Structure formats: structure tokens, C-alpha cells
mmCIF file of C-alpha atoms in Angstrom:
data_model
loop_
_atom_site.group_PDB
_atom_site.id
_atom_site.type_symbol
_atom_site.label_atom_id
_atom_site.label_comp_id
_atom_site.label_asym_id
_atom_site.label_seq_id
_atom_site.Cartn_x
_atom_site.Cartn_y
_atom_site.Cartn_z
ATOM 1 C CA MET A 1 -2.481 23.378 18.042
ATOM 2 C CA LEU A 2 -1.727 19.394 17.796
ATOM 3 C CA GLY A 3 0.431 19.029 20.715
ATOM 4 C CA HIS A 4 3.273 21.349 20.793
ATOM 5 C CA LYS A 5 3.076 22.069 16.862
ATOM 6 C CA PRO A 6 1.183 24.221 15.120
ATOM 7 C CA LEU A 7 -1.740 22.987 12.682
ATOM 8 C CA ILE A 8 -3.189 24.516 10.285
ATOM 9 C CA SER A 9 -6.279 23.056 7.674
ATOM 10 C CA CYS A 10 -5.632 22.831 4.283
ATOM 11 C CA ASP A 11 -9.289 22.788 2.526
ATOM 12 C CA SER A 12 -8.636 23.444 -1.395
ATOM 13 C CA ARG A 13 -7.674 21.809 -4.453
ATOM 14 C CA GLU A 14 -4.911 24.417 -5.079
ATOM 15 C CA LEU A 15 -3.088 23.646 -1.527
ATOM 16 C CA LEU A 16 -3.903 20.000 -1.713
ATOM 17 C CA LYS A 17 -2.025 20.080 -5.049
ATOM 18 C CA GLN A 18 1.025 22.225 -3.678
ATOM 19 C CA ILE A 19 1.131 20.080 -0.469
ATOM 20 C CA LEU A 20 1.429 16.475 -2.543
ATOM 21 C CA VAL A 21 2.425 17.678 -5.987
ATOM 22 C CA THR A 22 4.037 21.045 -6.542
ATOM 23 C CA ASP A 23 6.376 21.870 -3.195
ATOM 24 C CA TYR A 24 5.832 18.072 -2.173
ATOM 25 C CA LEU A 25 10.019 18.079 -1.391
ATOM 26 C CA LYS A 26 8.799 20.397 1.262
ATOM 27 C CA PHE A 27 6.489 18.394 3.322
ATOM 28 C CA ASP A 28 6.651 15.072 5.569
ATOM 29 C CA ARG A 29 4.540 12.903 6.728
ATOM 30 C CA SER A 30 3.131 13.347 10.065
ATOM 31 C CA PRO A 31 5.512 12.281 12.943
ATOM 32 C CA SER A 32 2.026 10.484 14.692
ATOM 33 C CA GLU A 33 1.532 8.611 10.679
ATOM 34 C CA GLN A 34 5.783 7.569 10.973
ATOM 35 C CA ILE A 35 5.650 6.116 14.797
ATOM 36 C CA ALA A 36 2.548 4.661 14.953
ATOM 37 C CA PHE A 37 3.473 2.045 11.186
ATOM 38 C CA ASP A 38 7.433 2.500 11.962
ATOM 39 C CA ASP A 39 6.987 -1.169 13.485
ATOM 40 C CA LEU A 40 5.302 -2.763 10.444
ATOM 41 C CA LEU A 41 6.525 -0.417 7.268
ATOM 42 C CA GLY A 42 9.735 0.867 8.045
ATOM 43 C CA GLY A 43 11.391 2.091 5.553
ATOM 44 C CA GLY A 44 8.955 0.673 3.327
ATOM 45 C CA LEU A 45 7.448 3.622 0.550
ATOM 46 C CA ILE A 46 5.058 4.632 2.517
ATOM 47 C CA LEU A 47 7.103 6.463 5.718
ATOM 48 C CA GLN A 48 10.675 7.375 3.414
ATOM 49 C CA PRO A 49 11.054 10.577 2.736
ATOM 50 C CA ASN A 50 9.168 12.138 -0.034
ATOM 51 C CA GLY A 51 12.157 12.248 -2.470
ATOM 52 C CA PRO A 52 13.577 8.796 -1.837
ATOM 53 C CA ALA A 53 9.917 7.656 -1.839
ATOM 54 C CA LYS A 54 9.113 9.026 -6.049
ATOM 55 C CA SER A 55 12.884 8.133 -6.940
ATOM 56 C CA ALA A 56 12.084 4.623 -5.453
ATOM 57 C CA ARG A 57 8.364 4.531 -6.891
ATOM 58 C CA MET A 58 9.828 5.749 -9.697
ATOM 59 C CA ALA A 59 12.441 2.530 -10.797
ATOM 60 C CA LEU A 60 9.578 -0.051 -9.755
ATOM 61 C CA LEU A 61 7.209 1.567 -12.362
ATOM 62 C CA LYS A 62 8.193 -0.439 -14.946
ATOM 63 C CA ASN A 63 6.703 -3.397 -12.916
ATOM 64 C CA PHE A 64 3.630 -1.437 -13.403
ATOM 65 C CA GLN A 65 2.888 -0.627 -17.096
ATOM 66 C CA PRO A 66 -0.474 -1.848 -18.542
ATOM 67 C CA SER A 67 1.393 -4.623 -20.824
ATOM 68 C CA ALA A 68 3.223 -5.946 -17.706
ATOM 69 C CA LEU A 69 0.477 -6.053 -15.500
ATOM 70 C CA LYS A 70 -1.943 -7.885 -17.953
ATOM 71 C CA ALA A 71 0.687 -10.576 -18.050
ATOM 72 C CA SER A 72 1.645 -11.028 -14.665
ATOM 73 C CA LEU A 73 -1.836 -10.113 -13.037
ATOM 74 C CA LEU A 74 -4.525 -12.078 -15.492
ATOM 75 C CA ARG A 75 -3.863 -15.471 -12.921
ATOM 76 C CA PRO A 76 -3.552 -13.991 -9.748
ATOM 77 C CA ILE A 77 -7.063 -12.385 -10.609
ATOM 78 C CA GLN A 78 -8.802 -15.626 -11.831
ATOM 79 C CA VAL A 79 -8.017 -17.314 -9.073
ATOM 80 C CA GLY A 80 -8.462 -14.628 -7.149
ATOM 81 C CA LEU A 81 -12.232 -14.604 -8.572
ATOM 82 C CA GLN A 82 -12.509 -18.912 -8.065
ATOM 83 C CA GLN A 83 -11.914 -17.979 -4.146
ATOM 84 C CA VAL A 84 -14.988 -15.361 -4.594
ATOM 85 C CA SER A 85 -17.221 -17.123 -6.538
ATOM 86 C CA LYS A 86 -16.241 -19.952 -3.530
ATOM 87 C CA ARG A 87 -17.418 -18.115 -1.052
ATOM 88 C CA LEU A 88 -20.739 -17.334 -2.804
ATOM 89 C CA HIS A 89 -21.737 -20.395 -3.952
ATOM 90 C CA LYS A 90 -21.463 -22.432 -0.635
ATOM 91 C CA PRO A 91 -23.440 -25.759 -0.416
ATOM 92 C CA GLY A 92 -26.561 -25.041 0.532
ATOM 93 C CA LEU A 93 -26.317 -21.272 0.682
ATOM 94 C CA ASP A 94 -29.379 -19.865 -1.627
ATOM 95 C CA SER A 95 -26.739 -16.743 -3.255
ATOM 96 C CA THR A 96 -29.659 -15.101 -5.071
ATOM 97 C CA CYS A 97 -31.042 -13.611 -1.028
ATOM 98 C CA ALA A 98 -27.719 -14.096 0.831
ATOM 99 C CA GLN A 99 -26.475 -10.950 1.831
ATOM 100 C CA PHE A 100 -22.123 -10.484 2.059
ATOM 101 C CA GLU A 101 -19.768 -7.628 3.411
ATOM 102 C CA ALA A 102 -18.603 -6.022 0.220
ATOM 103 C CA GLN A 103 -15.695 -4.698 2.564
ATOM 104 C CA SER A 104 -14.666 -8.644 3.876
ATOM 105 C CA LEU A 105 -15.089 -10.064 0.264
ATOM 106 C CA MET A 106 -12.838 -7.645 -1.534
ATOM 107 C CA GLN A 107 -10.354 -7.672 1.341
ATOM 108 C CA GLU A 108 -10.207 -11.415 0.757
ATOM 109 C CA PHE A 109 -9.952 -11.104 -3.206
ATOM 110 C CA THR A 110 -7.294 -8.365 -3.219
ATOM 111 C CA PHE A 111 -4.839 -10.352 -0.750
ATOM 112 C CA GLU A 112 -5.432 -13.365 -2.601
ATOM 113 C CA VAL A 113 -4.374 -10.903 -5.894
ATOM 114 C CA ALA A 114 -1.987 -9.239 -4.471
ATOM 115 C CA PHE A 115 0.030 -12.529 -2.787
ATOM 116 C CA ARG A 116 -0.081 -14.935 -6.075
ATOM 117 C CA TRP A 117 1.374 -11.649 -8.362
ATOM 118 C CA LEU A 118 4.276 -10.895 -6.059
ATOM 119 C CA PHE A 119 5.270 -14.353 -4.397
ATOM 120 C CA HIS A 120 3.853 -16.297 -7.096
ATOM 121 C CA GLY A 121 6.839 -19.140 -7.387
ATOM 122 C CA HIS A 122 8.560 -17.819 -3.918
ATOM 123 C CA LEU A 123 6.314 -19.036 -1.402
ATOM 124 C CA ASP A 124 4.706 -22.464 -1.531
ATOM 125 C CA MET A 125 1.483 -22.368 0.655
ATOM 126 C CA SER A 126 -1.952 -23.717 0.986
ATOM 127 C CA GLU A 127 -5.228 -21.533 0.435
ATOM 128 C CA ASP A 128 -5.631 -21.552 4.075
ATOM 129 C CA GLN A 129 -2.897 -20.563 5.370
ATOM 130 C CA ILE A 130 -3.151 -17.654 2.771
ATOM 131 C CA GLN A 131 -6.059 -16.226 4.036
ATOM 132 C CA GLU A 132 -4.848 -16.728 7.768
ATOM 133 C CA MET A 133 -2.097 -14.345 6.744
ATOM 134 C CA ARG A 134 -4.324 -12.113 5.177
ATOM 135 C CA LYS A 135 -5.944 -12.516 8.962
ATOM 136 C CA CYS A 136 -2.788 -11.909 10.419
ATOM 137 C CA PHE A 137 -1.917 -8.901 7.982
ATOM 138 C CA ASP A 138 -5.248 -7.411 8.527
ATOM 139 C CA PHE A 139 -5.174 -7.565 12.363
ATOM 140 C CA ALA A 140 -2.046 -5.785 12.221
ATOM 141 C CA LEU A 141 -3.232 -3.099 10.148
ATOM 142 C CA ASN A 142 -6.321 -2.519 12.388
ATOM 143 C CA HIS A 143 -4.268 -2.313 15.703
ATOM 144 C CA LEU A 144 -1.434 0.005 14.197
ATOM 145 C CA HIS A 145 -4.941 2.552 13.106
ATOM 146 C CA VAL A 146 -5.831 2.621 16.292
ATOM 147 C CA ARG A 147 -2.259 3.809 17.260
ATOM 148 C CA VAL A 148 -2.736 6.623 14.598
ATOM 149 C CA PHE A 149 -6.048 8.182 16.392
ATOM 150 C CA LEU A 150 -3.965 7.843 19.838
ATOM 151 C CA PRO A 151 -0.725 9.785 19.287
ATOM 152 C CA TRP A 152 -0.682 11.048 22.672
ATOM 153 C CA ILE A 153 0.478 7.085 23.361
ATOM 154 C CA PRO A 154 4.411 7.131 23.415
ATOM 155 C CA LYS A 155 5.330 4.402 21.272
ATOM 156 C CA TRP A 156 7.423 2.672 23.950
ATOM 157 C CA ALA A 157 4.472 2.795 25.800
ATOM 158 C CA TRP A 158 2.816 0.332 22.951
ATOM 159 C CA GLU A 159 5.453 -1.482 23.340
ATOM 160 C CA VAL A 160 5.422 -2.714 27.494
ATOM 161 C CA LEU A 161 1.430 -2.863 27.493
ATOM 162 C CA PRO A 162 0.544 -6.809 28.416
ATOM 163 C CA THR A 163 -3.136 -6.606 26.526
ATOM 164 C CA ASN A 164 -3.703 -9.869 24.263
ATOM 165 C CA SER A 165 -3.923 -6.936 21.678
ATOM 166 C CA ASN A 166 -0.192 -6.105 21.949
ATOM 167 C CA LYS A 167 0.252 -9.817 22.238
ATOM 168 C CA LYS A 168 -1.348 -11.350 19.372
ATOM 169 C CA TYR A 169 0.313 -8.160 17.754
ATOM 170 C CA LYS A 170 3.833 -8.889 17.452
ATOM 171 C CA ARG A 171 3.205 -12.768 17.419
ATOM 172 C CA TYR A 172 1.426 -12.116 14.128
ATOM 173 C CA ILE A 173 4.125 -9.715 13.156
ATOM 174 C CA CYS A 174 6.735 -12.248 13.616
ATOM 175 C CA ASN A 175 4.937 -14.720 11.353
ATOM 176 C CA LEU A 176 4.544 -12.202 8.895
ATOM 177 C CA ARG A 177 8.192 -11.222 8.905
ATOM 178 C CA GLU A 178 9.593 -14.709 8.838
ATOM 179 C CA ASN A 179 7.192 -15.609 5.578
ATOM 180 C CA LEU A 180 8.377 -12.341 3.624
ATOM 181 C CA GLY A 181 12.074 -13.370 5.022
ATOM 182 C CA GLN A 182 11.409 -16.917 2.732
ATOM 183 C CA ALA A 183 10.217 -15.249 -0.132
ATOM 184 C CA VAL A 184 13.204 -12.365 -0.423
ATOM 185 C CA LEU A 185 15.799 -15.400 0.041
ATOM 186 C CA SER A 186 14.022 -17.248 -2.804
ATOM 187 C CA VAL A 187 14.834 -14.581 -5.128
ATOM 188 C CA LEU A 188 18.869 -14.732 -4.097
ATOM 189 C CA GLN A 189 20.583 -18.214 -4.800
ATOM 190 C CA LEU A 190 23.186 -18.708 -1.796
ATOM 191 C CA GLU A 191 26.075 -20.225 -3.238
ATOM 192 C CA SER A 192 28.340 -20.460 -0.099
ATOM 193 C CA ASP A 193 30.352 -23.833 -0.771
ATOM 194 C CA GLY A 194 29.766 -24.159 3.271
ATOM 195 C CA ARG A 195 30.011 -20.981 4.163
ATOM 196 C CA SER A 196 28.088 -18.191 5.980
ATOM 197 C CA ILE A 197 27.103 -15.338 3.278
ATOM 198 C CA THR A 198 26.559 -11.908 5.543
ATOM 199 C CA SER A 199 26.863 -9.236 3.159
ATOM 200 C CA ILE A 200 26.384 -9.544 -0.870
ATOM 201 C CA PRO A 201 29.075 -8.139 -2.855
ATOM 202 C CA LYS A 202 28.456 -4.522 -5.239
ATOM 203 C CA GLY A 203 28.398 -6.262 -9.174
ATOM 204 C CA GLN A 204 26.962 -9.598 -7.983
ATOM 205 C CA ASP A 205 26.479 -10.921 -11.742
ATOM 206 C CA SER A 206 30.461 -11.194 -11.281
ATOM 207 C CA ASN A 207 30.581 -12.568 -8.021
ATOM 208 C CA PRO A 208 29.723 -16.688 -7.824
ATOM 209 C CA SER A 209 28.350 -16.556 -4.122
ATOM 210 C CA VAL A 210 25.136 -14.288 -4.880
ATOM 211 C CA VAL A 211 23.062 -14.410 -8.161
ATOM 212 C CA PHE A 212 19.466 -13.548 -8.632
ATOM 213 C CA ASN A 213 17.137 -16.679 -9.316
ATOM 214 C CA THR A 214 17.102 -16.745 -13.047
ATOM 215 C CA HIS A 215 13.116 -17.933 -12.304
ATOM 216 C CA SER A 216 12.909 -14.215 -11.445
ATOM 217 C CA LYS A 217 14.398 -11.837 -12.770
ATOM 218 C CA SER A 218 11.431 -9.794 -14.476
ATOM 219 C CA GLY A 219 8.783 -10.111 -11.370
ATOM 220 C CA VAL A 220 8.234 -7.737 -8.981
ATOM 221 C CA LEU A 221 9.905 -8.830 -6.264
ATOM 222 C CA SER A 222 12.897 -9.578 -8.289
ATOM 223 C CA SER A 223 13.104 -5.922 -9.330
ATOM 224 C CA LEU A 224 12.923 -5.011 -5.537
ATOM 225 C CA VAL A 225 15.320 -6.182 -3.676
ATOM 226 C CA GLN A 226 17.591 -5.388 -6.609
ATOM 227 C CA GLN A 227 16.540 -1.745 -6.073
ATOM 228 C CA VAL A 228 17.055 -2.656 -2.738
ATOM 229 C CA ILE A 229 20.713 -3.593 -3.160
ATOM 230 C CA ASP A 230 21.277 -0.830 -5.443
ATOM 231 C CA GLU A 231 20.209 1.809 -3.108
ATOM 232 C CA ILE A 232 22.132 -0.039 0.210
ATOM 233 C CA HIS A 233 25.156 -0.108 -2.698
ATOM 234 C CA SER A 234 24.993 3.100 -2.900
ATOM 235 C CA GLU A 235 24.940 4.621 0.548
ATOM 236 C CA SER A 236 28.005 2.580 1.197
ATOM 237 C CA ASP A 237 29.898 4.325 -2.121
ATOM 238 C CA GLY A 238 28.982 7.577 -0.567
ATOM 239 C CA ALA A 239 30.586 6.747 3.151
ATOM 240 C CA SER A 240 33.378 4.955 1.619
ATOM 241 C CA GLN A 241 34.358 7.403 -1.005
ATOM 242 C CA GLY A 242 38.107 8.120 -1.438
ATOM 243 C CA SER A 243 38.959 5.062 0.768
ATOM 244 C CA GLY A 244 39.085 2.577 -1.727
ATOM 245 C CA ALA A 245 37.073 0.003 -0.404
ATOM 246 C CA ASN A 246 34.250 -2.237 -2.237
ATOM 247 C CA SER A 247 30.717 -1.955 -1.405
ATOM 248 C CA CYS A 248 29.124 -4.481 0.552
ATOM 249 C CA ALA A 249 25.107 -4.904 1.056
ATOM 250 C CA PRO A 250 24.761 -6.851 4.911
ATOM 251 C CA LEU A 251 22.354 -9.265 3.746
ATOM 252 C CA SER A 252 20.519 -8.867 7.301
ATOM 253 C CA ARG A 253 19.732 -4.976 6.239
ATOM 254 C CA VAL A 254 18.508 -6.566 2.694
ATOM 255 C CA LEU A 255 16.069 -8.167 4.119
ATOM 256 C CA ASP A 256 14.741 -6.275 6.494
ATOM 257 C CA VAL A 257 14.429 -2.691 3.655
ATOM 258 C CA SER A 258 13.115 -6.014 1.268
ATOM 259 C CA VAL A 259 10.442 -7.470 3.629
ATOM 260 C CA LYS A 260 9.085 -3.621 5.029
ATOM 261 C CA ARG A 261 8.590 -2.839 1.554
ATOM 262 C CA LEU A 262 6.778 -5.644 0.447
ATOM 263 C CA THR A 263 4.982 -5.029 3.569
ATOM 264 C CA THR A 264 4.053 -1.574 2.253
ATOM 265 C CA MET A 265 3.188 -3.523 -1.047
ATOM 266 C CA LEU A 266 0.964 -5.594 0.187
ATOM 267 C CA PHE A 267 -1.232 -2.793 2.392
ATOM 268 C CA ALA A 268 -0.934 -0.111 -0.750
ATOM 269 C CA SER A 269 -2.880 -3.076 -2.652
ATOM 270 C CA HIS A 270 -4.948 -5.043 -0.638
ATOM 271 C CA ASP A 271 -6.846 -2.360 2.066
ATOM 272 C CA THR A 272 -7.154 0.524 -0.752
ATOM 273 C CA THR A 273 -7.896 -1.229 -3.277
ATOM 274 C CA ALA A 274 -10.122 -3.254 -1.287
ATOM 275 C CA ASN A 275 -12.236 0.175 -0.564
ATOM 276 C CA THR A 276 -12.352 1.037 -3.586
ATOM 277 C CA LEU A 277 -13.651 -1.848 -5.420
ATOM 278 C CA ALA A 278 -16.183 -2.522 -2.531
ATOM 279 C CA TRP A 279 -17.667 1.180 -2.872
ATOM 280 C CA SER A 280 -17.982 0.605 -6.627
ATOM 281 C CA LEU A 281 -19.524 -2.595 -6.157
ATOM 282 C CA PHE A 282 -22.461 -0.943 -3.979
ATOM 283 C CA HIS A 283 -22.857 1.760 -6.895
ATOM 284 C CA ILE A 284 -23.108 -1.044 -9.461
ATOM 285 C CA ALA A 285 -25.855 -2.705 -7.588
ATOM 286 C CA LYS A 286 -27.933 0.281 -6.754
ATOM 287 C CA ASN A 287 -28.026 1.156 -10.492
ATOM 288 C CA GLU A 288 -29.250 -0.361 -13.445
ATOM 289 C CA LYS A 289 -27.798 2.159 -15.469
ATOM 290 C CA ILE A 290 -23.995 2.177 -14.775
ATOM 291 C CA GLN A 291 -24.808 -2.035 -15.169
ATOM 292 C CA GLU A 292 -26.198 -1.771 -18.430
ATOM 293 C CA ASP A 293 -23.444 0.844 -19.344
ATOM 294 C CA LEU A 294 -20.614 -1.282 -17.833
ATOM 295 C CA ARG A 295 -21.764 -4.475 -18.927
ATOM 296 C CA SER A 296 -21.438 -3.288 -22.520
ATOM 297 C CA ASP A 297 -17.817 -1.676 -21.668
ATOM 298 C CA ILE A 298 -17.140 -4.716 -20.768
ATOM 299 C CA GLU A 299 -18.921 -6.661 -24.324
ATOM 300 C CA ASN A 300 -17.284 -4.059 -26.025
ATOM 301 C CA ASN A 301 -13.440 -3.648 -24.747
ATOM 302 C CA SER A 302 -12.850 -6.445 -22.769
ATOM 303 C CA PHE A 303 -12.318 -4.456 -19.192
ATOM 304 C CA ASP A 304 -9.929 -1.905 -21.387
ATOM 305 C CA GLY A 305 -12.643 0.342 -21.636
ATOM 306 C CA LYS A 306 -12.979 4.097 -19.915
ATOM 307 C CA PHE A 307 -16.104 3.711 -18.291
ATOM 308 C CA SER A 308 -14.917 0.871 -15.926
ATOM 309 C CA LYS A 309 -12.036 2.912 -15.581
ATOM 310 C CA TRP A 310 -14.316 6.003 -14.475
ATOM 311 C CA ILE A 311 -16.732 3.740 -11.867
ATOM 312 C CA LEU A 312 -13.072 3.107 -9.915
ATOM 313 C CA MET A 313 -11.996 6.520 -10.496
ATOM 314 C CA GLU A 314 -15.778 8.364 -9.295
ATOM 315 C CA SER A 315 -15.494 5.863 -6.012
ATOM 316 C CA LEU A 316 -11.737 6.725 -5.336
ATOM 317 C CA CYS A 317 -13.256 10.703 -5.783
ATOM 318 C CA MET A 318 -16.690 9.776 -3.418
ATOM 319 C CA TYR A 319 -14.691 7.506 -0.904
ATOM 320 C CA PRO A 320 -10.536 8.086 -0.537
ATOM 321 C CA SER A 321 -9.200 5.044 1.432
ATOM 322 C CA ALA A 322 -7.121 7.289 3.873
ATOM 323 C CA PRO A 323 -9.513 10.809 4.369
ATOM 324 C CA LEU A 324 -7.982 12.375 6.881
ATOM 325 C CA ARG A 325 -4.333 12.712 5.969
ATOM 326 C CA GLY A 326 -1.416 15.359 7.169
ATOM 327 C CA ARG A 327 1.356 16.672 6.233
ATOM 328 C CA MET A 328 4.637 19.159 8.204
ATOM 329 C CA ILE A 329 6.567 21.094 6.648
ATOM 330 C CA THR A 330 10.358 20.030 6.840
ATOM 331 C CA GLY A 331 13.443 22.225 6.191
ATOM 332 C CA ALA A 332 14.728 25.274 7.704
ATOM 333 C CA CYS A 333 12.499 27.989 5.594
ATOM 334 C CA PRO A 334 8.453 28.333 5.385
ATOM 335 C CA VAL A 335 6.413 28.045 3.077
ATOM 336 C CA ARG A 336 3.808 31.106 1.519
ATOM 337 C CA MET A 337 0.149 29.289 1.063
ATOM 338 C CA ASN A 338 -2.263 31.424 0.389
ATOM 339 C CA ASP A 339 -0.122 34.578 0.723
ATOM 340 C CA ARG A 340 0.794 34.094 4.208
ATOM 341 C CA GLU A 341 4.631 32.213 5.044
ATOM 342 C CA ILE A 342 3.747 28.767 7.299
ATOM 343 C CA PRO A 343 7.179 28.634 9.704
ATOM 344 C CA PRO A 344 8.734 24.756 9.804
ATOM 345 C CA GLY A 345 6.622 22.397 11.505
ATOM 346 C CA THR A 346 3.723 23.202 11.452
ATOM 347 C CA MET A 347 1.368 20.221 10.673
ATOM 348 C CA CYS A 348 -0.902 21.538 7.239
ATOM 349 C CA ALA A 349 -4.672 19.336 7.833
ATOM 350 C CA PHE A 350 -6.133 17.831 4.873
ATOM 351 C CA ASN A 351 -9.714 15.837 4.508
ATOM 352 C CA LEU A 352 -9.934 14.595 1.651
ATOM 353 C CA TYR A 353 -14.024 13.213 2.350
ATOM 354 C CA SER A 354 -14.972 16.673 2.630
ATOM 355 C CA ILE A 355 -12.624 18.548 -0.544
ATOM 356 C CA HIS A 356 -13.651 16.232 -2.882
ATOM 357 C CA ARG A 357 -17.740 16.607 -2.009
ATOM 358 C CA ASP A 358 -17.034 19.894 -1.989
ATOM 359 C CA GLU A 359 -20.052 21.792 -4.610
ATOM 360 C CA LYS A 360 -17.364 24.885 -4.400
ATOM 361 C CA TRP A 361 -15.277 22.211 -6.739
ATOM 362 C CA TRP A 362 -16.976 19.889 -7.545
ATOM 363 C CA PRO A 363 -20.368 20.243 -9.834
ATOM 364 C CA ASP A 364 -23.790 17.059 -7.837
ATOM 365 C CA ALA A 365 -19.736 16.373 -5.704
ATOM 366 C CA TRP A 366 -22.792 14.287 -3.910
ATOM 367 C CA ILE A 367 -24.017 12.485 -6.801
ATOM 368 C CA PHE A 368 -22.065 9.085 -8.008
ATOM 369 C CA ASN A 369 -22.119 9.955 -11.476
ATOM 370 C CA PRO A 370 -19.451 7.958 -13.516
#
């Protein structure tokens, strides 16, 4: 039992597929995850219920097509690699024998790329300011990970504990939200003729008070903000059905939801990606055969080859970014799993690390073999 909730362990590929794919609408995030990460991610794509979360991800999918990514990521990746090169070739440092912490190096790189990809042209920040923002973000994530593993401490207690960590966390969160809020506002051109704009009417293209920044219509940030506005309008339409009232999206709510989703995208594209890249570099450095095959793949395919992708997939398999996860059965009906009826409210825990290294499912599961 976990607190007052029953807990079962799901240690097979079939059960994992049922929870995450086949019957995903019957499961939801664990309460401890929702409570711990709500402050930072709120209505982001991670903590939304599974159905709306999938719809929101599908709406953003156009920005993640290979052709779109190549065009939008090329410059951020170049800048990120320049920063890595500066770190590796500091004046007075002998890079041939110096040791580097790959995880930290890749965290700097992925944050640089993700930040510039999401906010290019929307936040005017120096390199030092971007790195300071990364440190704030990483501290907030580490603080929240502690909360996940201490689920018996209620949320209100975390909010009132007078520790230096809590005070620093609150200060960093305010700073992060302020910067991301400025980026969201930069997407919108608020032409109010001196009037204070508090809401965004439906069909803003025909309303001169609120229009989208013409320089950002094709960007990820613009797509995300537009999606949030459309969702809020849809909710308003449903609530006012039959009343004849025009739906409006309160600007404060647009900012709040957009900022939390942007934070989620930074979280997903920064920390987890850095973990995968660090383990990939670790195994590339250890194995000369992998180095030779990768070099050949790059020379022949310009990073579009299969072997490069196989290395990343093998790293994800052997070193999952979030190895210990759980889902709770929601709704009023039990779910049938392995010929047993599992009641609602049951926590289904799964250890991706052990499943991916179980030789019952994978031959040579402990060998890095892309």
C-alpha cells in the first residue's frame, strides 16, 4: 500500500504498453507527481489529463516535423556547439588531458539550444543571463525532485517551510515566470489606444486591439500561445452555450497557461535530452568501433543516418531519463490486467530501467549495442 492507495508493480512490456498506449485514457499521472510539479508545470503538457495532453501535443506536432526542425534548429545548435567549444578550449586548459562532467556540459548545451529555439527574437538576453536562467531552472527542478520522493509531506508544508532552499526556489520561480511572461507578451501586439486590455476576444484577426506578431506566426512560441487561446475560447464557448455571449480569453489566464507550458517544454527538451546525450557521449568515448561507425555515418549522411539515431535510441533504452514512473487507474470501472480486475484508484508502478535490461525481453540487454 502507498499511503491509503493500493500499489502494484508492472514489470512486463505488455503491461507497460497497456498503461501508456492501449488503455492510456484509463490512467493518469500519480498524485505525488501532480502535487510536486504543479507549482512549476501546472497546466503544462506533462500534468494535463492524458486525453487533453495528447490533443495538445498533436496540435504542436507541425513544429516537430523533420523539415521544420532542420530549418528552426540549425542556428540554435550552431550557437550551442560554439558555447561547448568555448568551454572545452578555455585559455590555459589542456583539453587533451582535462576531465569534463558530460552531464553538466550537455545541460548547458541543451538549454542553450532549447532557449534559442523557443524564444529567438522574443527575449533579448545576454549569454550570461541565459546561463543564469538555466541555473535557476535546474535548481527549481532539483528542488521539485526532492518533493516527489517525499510525498508524505503536504504541499502547504513545503510552501511555509522557512528553509534557504524554499526561499531560493520561490525567488527563482518568480524570475522564471517573469521572463517567460515577457516572451508570451512579445508574441501579441497589444494595440489598445491607451485602454487596458484584459482579455482576448475570439477571432482576434478581425479585432484591431489584439493581433499576432507578424515575425512569430510560424514559430513554436506563436503556435503554443495560439493553441492556448483557442482552448480557452472553446471552454468559454461550452460554458456560455445558448447565452449568445461572445467568448473571451482572459489575458491573465493566457499568460499563466502559456508560461507553464513553455516551462514544460524547457523541462522536456533540456534535462531529459541532456541525460540521453551524456550517456551517448560516454559510450562513444569508450568504444572505438562506435566512433568509426558514427564518423562514417556522419560523413555519408550529414547527421541523417540510421546509426546516429540508433546510438540515441540505445541510450534511451539503457538509461531512461525517468526510470521510475507510475500511473493511477482513474474512472469508476476496474481495468483488466493479466486476467485480473484491478480496481480504480490503484497505483501502477513500473521500473523502465529493469524492464529494458531484462533478458527475458531483450537479448544481451546489458550490452550497449546500437
